């Protein structure tokens, strides 16, 4: 089905498409942010399960800081053409599931970015531009402000308990910001999640052209827990957290070890990638086209929670709370269950709870995962401003910090 016109979240809207990934300079650990005036390039890749390639095109939308489309015309944010064919593709090899892997690099010989800010790339078939197949967010930064951030477990509401508190300083000396107290918009997100991202307008204090965001309630986050991990790098033997691998035409099936709530357990350190996933087939020279697709069966042994929905959170679900990531409670097994078609690789995930019929922005880690202050969360800080007379929000600085 097509994406709604107002939907600017990263997502896949056609069941034939899978494994949407984005990287900057081929670094999948980096946030999707390009720096203007550099040789940075962004690569977007995805698969279509099909026997032959489709004729696909892309276009870009410029967005405000809150990801609503800006009112700029294309010539104001791009130098070149705001459409292009996606003609870099390869067919899968030696896989039970046949698919086409597509790649697109930005900027390219068709256009350059003229301004900073938020961008949304949309992909569609060349004969039906109104039916969006998938879309992906990314940002372009001027990097004119110096942004620093720190994370502490000693917060204004508890001490080494269930929360972490972020502090931010923004030196806007070189960013031409007239009023640093009122003209900055600071966004902070935890582990790539969108549901608990916060925006702060006024700092606690200002010194010259530097704004300090300290001791602010909005910047206190539930600490959560380390992400869970699975590896489906082989279709001949079970990998990490995989109970069994079987083949039932037309797909391989991976039954994962049953998960259990961790909210009442003690914290246990694990080195995770904070919700990211990596495509990998252990015996392949090019996993992008030689990794197979596996129906991956998740199960969570937890009592049914009336009034709550349980979702699987991670980059592979595009951080959306929708039917693709929603778990169903099976009364016959007494477990929450979900099956997803995933490409072979290493995946991070966690279970988030949302009050049924409530605000989807209020996802909880406490219900299933627990909140533990030593969790090595990663926070992305983005700073925007809008100059007098401008009709768009500039992204003037970005940084990330991991609690250690």
Coordinates of C-alpha atoms in Angstrom, one line a residue:
X1 CA 0.0 0.0 0.0
X2 CA 1.1 3.6 -0.5
X3 CA 2.5 5.8 2.2
X4 CA 0.2 8.5 3.5
X5 CA 1.0 12.0 2.2
X6 CA 2.0 13.3 5.7
X7 CA 4.1 10.3 6.6
X8 CA 7.8 11.2 6.6
X9 CA 9.1 8.4 8.8
X10 CA 11.6 5.9 7.3
X11 CA 9.6 2.9 6.2
X12 CA 8.8 0.2 3.6
X13 CA 5.3 0.2 2.1
X14 CA 5.4 -2.6 -0.3
X15 CA 5.7 -6.3 0.8
X16 CA 8.2 -7.1 -1.9
X17 CA 10.8 -4.8 -0.5
X18 CA 13.1 -5.5 2.4
X19 CA 16.4 -4.7 4.2
X20 CA 16.4 -1.0 3.8
X21 CA 19.8 0.3 5.0
X22 CA 21.5 3.7 5.0
X23 CA 25.2 4.5 5.5
X24 CA 27.5 7.5 5.4
X25 CA 30.9 6.8 3.7
X26 CA 30.1 3.1 4.0
X27 CA 30.0 3.3 7.8
X28 CA 26.7 1.7 9.0
X29 CA 27.5 2.8 12.6
X30 CA 27.5 6.5 11.7
X31 CA 24.3 8.5 11.9
X32 CA 22.8 9.4 8.5
X33 CA 24.2 12.9 8.4
X34 CA 26.2 14.4 5.5
X35 CA 28.5 17.4 6.2
X36 CA 28.2 20.2 3.6
X37 CA 31.4 21.1 1.8
X38 CA 33.0 17.7 2.3
X39 CA 33.3 14.6 0.2
X40 CA 30.7 12.8 2.4
X41 CA 28.4 10.4 0.5
X42 CA 25.3 8.6 1.6
X43 CA 24.4 5.1 0.3
X44 CA 20.9 3.7 0.5
X45 CA 20.4 0.0 -0.3
X46 CA 17.4 -2.3 -0.3
X47 CA 16.2 -5.5 -1.8
X48 CA 13.1 -6.5 -3.9
X49 CA 12.1 -10.1 -3.8
X50 CA 11.5 -10.8 -7.5
X51 CA 12.9 -12.6 -10.5
X52 CA 13.7 -9.5 -12.5
X53 CA 14.5 -5.9 -11.7
X54 CA 12.0 -3.1 -11.6
X55 CA 12.4 0.3 -13.1
X56 CA 12.7 2.5 -10.0
X57 CA 13.1 6.2 -9.5
X58 CA 13.7 8.4 -6.5
X59 CA 13.0 12.0 -5.5
X60 CA 13.7 14.1 -2.4
X61 CA 11.6 16.2 0.0
X62 CA 13.1 18.9 2.2
X63 CA 11.7 18.9 5.7
X64 CA 11.6 21.2 8.7
X65 CA 13.3 20.3 12.0
X66 CA 10.1 18.4 13.1
X67 CA 10.1 16.5 9.8
X68 CA 7.0 18.2 8.3
X69 CA 7.7 19.1 4.7
X70 CA 9.1 22.6 4.2
X71 CA 7.6 25.0 1.8
X72 CA 10.7 25.3 -0.4
X73 CA 10.5 24.6 -4.1
X74 CA 13.0 22.1 -5.5
X75 CA 15.4 24.7 -6.9
X76 CA 15.8 26.2 -3.5
X77 CA 17.3 23.1 -1.9
X78 CA 18.9 21.2 -4.8
X79 CA 21.3 22.2 -7.6
X80 CA 20.1 19.8 -10.3
X81 CA 17.3 17.4 -10.9
X82 CA 15.0 16.2 -8.2
X83 CA 14.5 12.7 -9.7
X84 CA 16.7 10.0 -11.0
X85 CA 16.7 6.3 -12.0
X86 CA 18.0 3.7 -9.6
X87 CA 20.1 1.8 -12.1
X88 CA 22.7 0.3 -9.8
X89 CA 21.4 -3.2 -9.0
X90 CA 22.5 -6.8 -8.9
X91 CA 20.7 -10.1 -8.8
X92 CA 21.0 -12.5 -5.9
X93 CA 23.4 -15.4 -6.3
X94 CA 23.2 -18.9 -4.8
X95 CA 20.2 -18.1 -2.7
X96 CA 16.9 -20.0 -2.3
X97 CA 15.0 -16.7 -2.4
X98 CA 15.6 -14.7 -5.6
X99 CA 15.9 -11.0 -5.1
X100 CA 17.4 -7.8 -6.6
X101 CA 19.7 -5.7 -4.5
X102 CA 19.5 -1.9 -5.3
X103 CA 22.0 0.8 -4.3
X104 CA 21.8 4.6 -4.6
X105 CA 24.5 7.1 -3.7
X106 CA 23.8 10.8 -2.7
X107 CA 24.8 13.3 -3.8
X108 CA 25.5 12.2 -7.4
X109 CA 26.0 13.5 -10.9
X110 CA 22.4 14.6 -11.1
X111 CA 22.3 17.0 -8.2
X112 CA 24.1 18.6 -5.2
X113 CA 22.6 19.8 -1.9
X114 CA 22.3 23.6 -1.8
X115 CA 21.2 23.9 1.9
X116 CA 21.3 22.0 5.1
X117 CA 18.4 20.4 7.0
X118 CA 16.3 17.3 7.0
X119 CA 15.7 15.3 3.8
X120 CA 13.4 12.5 2.9
X121 CA 14.2 10.2 0.0
X122 CA 11.3 8.4 -1.6
X123 CA 11.4 5.5 -4.1
X124 CA 8.7 4.6 -6.6
X125 CA 8.2 2.8 -9.8
X126 CA 8.8 5.0 -12.8
X127 CA 5.3 4.6 -14.1
X128 CA 3.6 5.4 -10.8
X129 CA 5.3 8.2 -8.8
X130 CA 2.3 8.6 -6.4
X131 CA 2.7 5.0 -5.0
X132 CA 5.7 5.3 -2.6
X133 CA 7.4 1.9 -2.2
X134 CA 9.8 3.0 0.5
X135 CA 11.4 6.1 2.0
X136 CA 14.3 7.0 4.2
X137 CA 15.3 9.9 6.3
X138 CA 18.7 11.6 6.4
X139 CA 20.2 14.9 7.3
X140 CA 22.6 17.5 5.8
X141 CA 24.6 19.6 8.3
X142 CA 26.4 22.9 7.9
X143 CA 28.6 21.9 10.9
X144 CA 28.9 25.6 11.8
X145 CA 28.1 25.1 15.5
X146 CA 30.3 23.2 17.9
X147 CA 28.0 20.7 19.8
X148 CA 29.2 18.8 22.8
X149 CA 27.2 16.4 24.9
X150 CA 27.6 14.3 28.1
X151 CA 25.5 11.6 29.8
X152 CA 25.4 10.9 33.5
X153 CA 23.5 8.3 35.6
X154 CA 23.3 10.7 38.5
X155 CA 20.2 12.5 37.4
X156 CA 17.9 15.1 38.9
X157 CA 15.3 12.4 39.7
X158 CA 17.4 9.5 40.8
X159 CA 21.0 8.4 41.6
X160 CA 22.5 5.5 39.7
X161 CA 19.1 3.9 39.3
X162 CA 16.8 3.8 36.3
X163 CA 17.6 6.9 34.3
X164 CA 20.3 8.8 32.4
X165 CA 20.5 12.5 32.0
X166 CA 22.0 14.3 28.9
X167 CA 23.6 17.7 29.0
X168 CA 24.4 19.7 25.9
X169 CA 26.4 22.8 25.0
X170 CA 26.2 24.6 21.7
X171 CA 28.8 27.1 20.7
X172 CA 27.1 29.1 17.9
X173 CA 29.8 31.7 17.5
X174 CA 30.4 30.7 13.8
X175 CA 26.8 29.9 13.0
X176 CA 25.5 33.5 12.8
X177 CA 22.7 32.9 15.4
X178 CA 21.4 36.2 16.6
X179 CA 19.7 35.1 19.8
X180 CA 21.2 31.8 21.1
X181 CA 18.7 31.7 24.0
X182 CA 15.6 31.7 21.7
X183 CA 16.7 30.7 18.2
X184 CA 18.1 27.2 18.7
X185 CA 16.2 23.9 18.5
X186 CA 18.0 21.0 20.1
X187 CA 16.8 17.5 19.4
X188 CA 18.0 14.5 21.4
X189 CA 17.3 10.9 20.5
X190 CA 18.2 7.7 22.3
X191 CA 19.5 4.7 20.2
X192 CA 17.9 5.8 17.0
X193 CA 14.4 5.7 18.5
X194 CA 11.8 8.2 17.3
X195 CA 9.2 7.7 20.0
X196 CA 11.2 9.2 22.8
X197 CA 13.1 11.9 20.9
X198 CA 12.8 15.3 22.6
X199 CA 13.2 18.9 21.5
X200 CA 14.4 21.7 23.8
X201 CA 14.1 25.4 22.9
X202 CA 15.5 27.3 25.8
X203 CA 18.8 26.5 27.5
X204 CA 19.4 26.7 31.2
X205 CA 21.9 29.5 30.7
X206 CA 23.9 31.3 28.0
X207 CA 27.5 32.5 28.1
X208 CA 28.3 34.7 25.1
X209 CA 27.3 32.7 22.0
X210 CA 27.3 29.4 23.9
X211 CA 24.1 27.8 25.2
X212 CA 24.1 25.3 28.0
X213 CA 21.3 22.7 28.3
X214 CA 21.8 21.3 31.8
X215 CA 19.5 20.0 34.5
X216 CA 16.5 19.9 32.2
X217 CA 13.7 17.4 32.9
X218 CA 13.2 16.8 29.1
X219 CA 16.7 15.5 28.9
X220 CA 16.2 12.7 31.4
X221 CA 15.6 9.3 29.7
X222 CA 14.7 5.9 31.0
X223 CA 17.9 4.0 30.9
X224 CA 16.4 0.8 29.3
X225 CA 18.6 -2.3 28.8
X226 CA 21.2 -3.6 26.4
X227 CA 19.7 -4.7 23.1
X228 CA 19.1 -8.4 22.5
X229 CA 21.1 -10.0 19.7
X230 CA 20.6 -12.8 17.1
X231 CA 22.8 -14.0 14.3
X232 CA 21.4 -15.9 11.3
X233 CA 24.7 -15.9 9.3
X234 CA 24.3 -19.6 8.3
X235 CA 21.4 -21.6 6.9
X236 CA 23.1 -24.9 7.8
X237 CA 23.7 -24.4 11.6
X238 CA 22.0 -22.3 14.3
X239 CA 23.8 -19.1 15.2
X240 CA 23.6 -16.9 18.2
X241 CA 20.2 -17.1 20.0
X242 CA 18.9 -19.4 17.2
X243 CA 17.3 -22.7 18.3
X244 CA 16.9 -24.3 14.9
X245 CA 17.2 -23.7 11.1
X246 CA 14.8 -25.5 8.7
X247 CA 13.7 -25.2 5.1
X248 CA 10.1 -25.2 4.2
X249 CA 9.6 -24.1 0.6
X250 CA 10.1 -21.4 -0.4
X251 CA 11.9 -20.0 2.6
X252 CA 14.4 -21.0 5.3
X253 CA 13.0 -20.7 8.8
X254 CA 14.9 -19.7 11.9
X255 CA 13.2 -20.4 15.2
X256 CA 14.8 -18.2 17.9
X257 CA 15.4 -19.2 21.5
X258 CA 12.5 -18.0 23.6
X259 CA 13.0 -14.6 25.1
X260 CA 12.0 -13.7 28.7
X261 CA 11.3 -10.4 30.4
X262 CA 14.4 -8.9 32.0
X263 CA 12.8 -6.2 34.1
X264 CA 13.2 -8.1 37.3
X265 CA 16.7 -9.4 36.6
X266 CA 20.0 -7.6 37.4
X267 CA 21.8 -5.7 34.7
X268 CA 24.1 -7.8 32.5
X269 CA 26.6 -6.0 30.2
X270 CA 26.6 -6.9 26.5
X271 CA 28.3 -5.1 23.7
X272 CA 25.5 -4.4 21.2
X273 CA 25.0 -2.0 18.3
X274 CA 22.1 -0.1 19.8
X275 CA 19.4 -1.5 17.5
X276 CA 21.4 -1.7 14.2
X277 CA 21.6 -4.7 11.9
X278 CA 24.2 -5.9 9.6
X279 CA 23.8 -8.2 6.5
X280 CA 26.1 -11.1 6.6
X281 CA 26.4 -14.7 5.3
X282 CA 29.4 -16.4 6.9
X283 CA 30.7 -18.1 3.8
X284 CA 30.0 -15.3 1.3
X285 CA 32.3 -13.0 -0.6
X286 CA 29.5 -10.5 -1.1
X287 CA 26.7 -10.8 1.5
X288 CA 24.6 -8.1 -0.2
X289 CA 23.7 -10.5 -3.0
X290 CA 24.6 -13.9 -1.5
X291 CA 22.8 -13.7 1.9
X292 CA 19.5 -15.5 1.8
X293 CA 16.1 -14.6 3.3
X294 CA 15.0 -16.3 6.5
X295 CA 11.6 -16.3 8.1
X296 CA 12.6 -15.5 11.6
X297 CA 10.3 -16.6 14.5
X298 CA 10.4 -14.4 17.6
X299 CA 8.7 -15.5 20.9
X300 CA 8.5 -13.8 24.2
X301 CA 7.4 -15.9 27.2
X302 CA 5.5 -13.3 29.2
X303 CA 1.9 -13.3 30.5
X304 CA -0.6 -11.4 28.4
X305 CA -0.6 -7.8 29.4
X306 CA -4.1 -6.4 29.1
X307 CA -4.2 -2.8 27.8
X308 CA -0.7 -3.0 26.4
X309 CA 0.8 -3.7 22.9
X310 CA 4.2 -5.2 22.6
X311 CA 6.4 -4.2 19.7
X312 CA 9.8 -5.3 18.4
X313 CA 12.1 -2.3 18.1
X314 CA 15.2 -2.0 16.0
X315 CA 16.4 -0.6 12.7
X316 CA 15.1 -3.6 10.9
X317 CA 11.5 -2.6 11.8
X318 CA 12.3 1.0 10.8
X319 CA 11.5 2.0 14.4
X320 CA 7.8 2.0 13.5
X321 CA 4.9 0.8 15.7
X322 CA 2.8 -0.8 13.1
X323 CA 1.5 -4.3 12.2
X324 CA 5.0 -5.3 10.9
X325 CA 6.5 -4.9 14.4
X326 CA 3.4 -5.7 16.6
X327 CA 3.6 -9.0 18.4
X328 CA 0.5 -11.2 18.9
X329 CA -0.3 -13.1 22.1
X330 CA -0.8 -16.8 21.5
X331 CA -2.9 -18.2 24.2
X332 CA -2.1 -21.8 23.2
X333 CA 1.6 -21.3 23.9
X334 CA 1.3 -18.5 26.5
X335 CA 3.7 -16.4 24.5
X336 CA 3.9 -13.2 22.4
X337 CA 5.0 -14.2 18.9
X338 CA 6.0 -12.6 15.7
X339 CA 7.5 -13.9 12.4
X340 CA 9.5 -11.6 10.1
X341 CA 11.2 -12.2 6.8
X342 CA 14.8 -11.1 7.4
X343 CA 18.0 -11.2 5.4
X344 CA 20.8 -13.3 6.9
X345 CA 22.9 -11.2 9.3
X346 CA 23.3 -9.9 12.9
X347 CA 20.4 -8.1 14.4
X348 CA 19.8 -6.0 17.5
X349 CA 16.3 -5.7 19.0
X350 CA 14.3 -5.0 22.1
X351 CA 10.7 -5.2 23.2
X352 CA 8.8 -2.0 23.8
X353 CA 5.4 -1.7 25.5
X354 CA 2.7 0.8 24.6
X355 CA -0.6 1.5 26.3
X356 CA -3.4 0.3 24.0
X357 CA -5.3 3.3 22.7
X358 CA -2.9 5.7 24.2
X359 CA -0.1 7.8 22.8
X360 CA 2.4 5.8 20.8
X361 CA 5.1 8.3 21.9
X362 CA 5.0 6.7 25.3
X363 CA 6.8 3.4 24.6
X364 CA 8.2 1.8 27.7
X365 CA 11.3 -0.3 28.2
X366 CA 10.5 -0.9 31.9
X367 CA 7.7 -3.4 31.2
X368 CA 9.8 -6.1 29.5
X369 CA 13.4 -5.0 29.3
X370 CA 13.8 -3.0 32.5
X371 CA 15.6 0.2 33.1
X372 CA 19.2 0.0 34.4
X373 CA 21.5 3.0 34.7
X374 CA 24.7 1.2 33.4
X375 CA 23.1 0.6 29.9
X376 CA 25.4 1.9 27.2
X377 CA 22.9 4.0 25.4
X378 CA 23.9 6.1 22.4
X379 CA 22.4 9.6 22.1
X380 CA 22.2 11.7 18.9
X381 CA 22.1 15.5 19.3
X382 CA 21.0 17.7 16.4
X383 CA 20.9 21.5 16.6
X384 CA 18.7 23.6 14.2
X385 CA 18.0 27.3 13.8
X386 CA 16.0 29.4 11.4
X387 CA 17.4 32.8 10.4
X388 CA 15.2 35.8 10.2
X389 CA 13.4 35.8 6.8
X390 CA 14.3 32.1 6.1
X391 CA 11.6 29.6 5.3
X392 CA 13.5 26.5 6.4
X393 CA 15.3 25.1 9.4
X394 CA 19.1 24.9 9.1
X395 CA 20.9 22.0 10.7
X396 CA 24.0 23.7 12.1
X397 CA 25.5 21.0 14.2
X398 CA 25.4 17.3 15.2
X399 CA 27.1 15.1 17.7
X400 CA 26.6 11.7 19.3
X401 CA 27.6 10.4 22.7
X402 CA 27.6 7.0 24.4
X403 CA 27.1 6.5 28.1
X404 CA 30.2 4.8 29.5

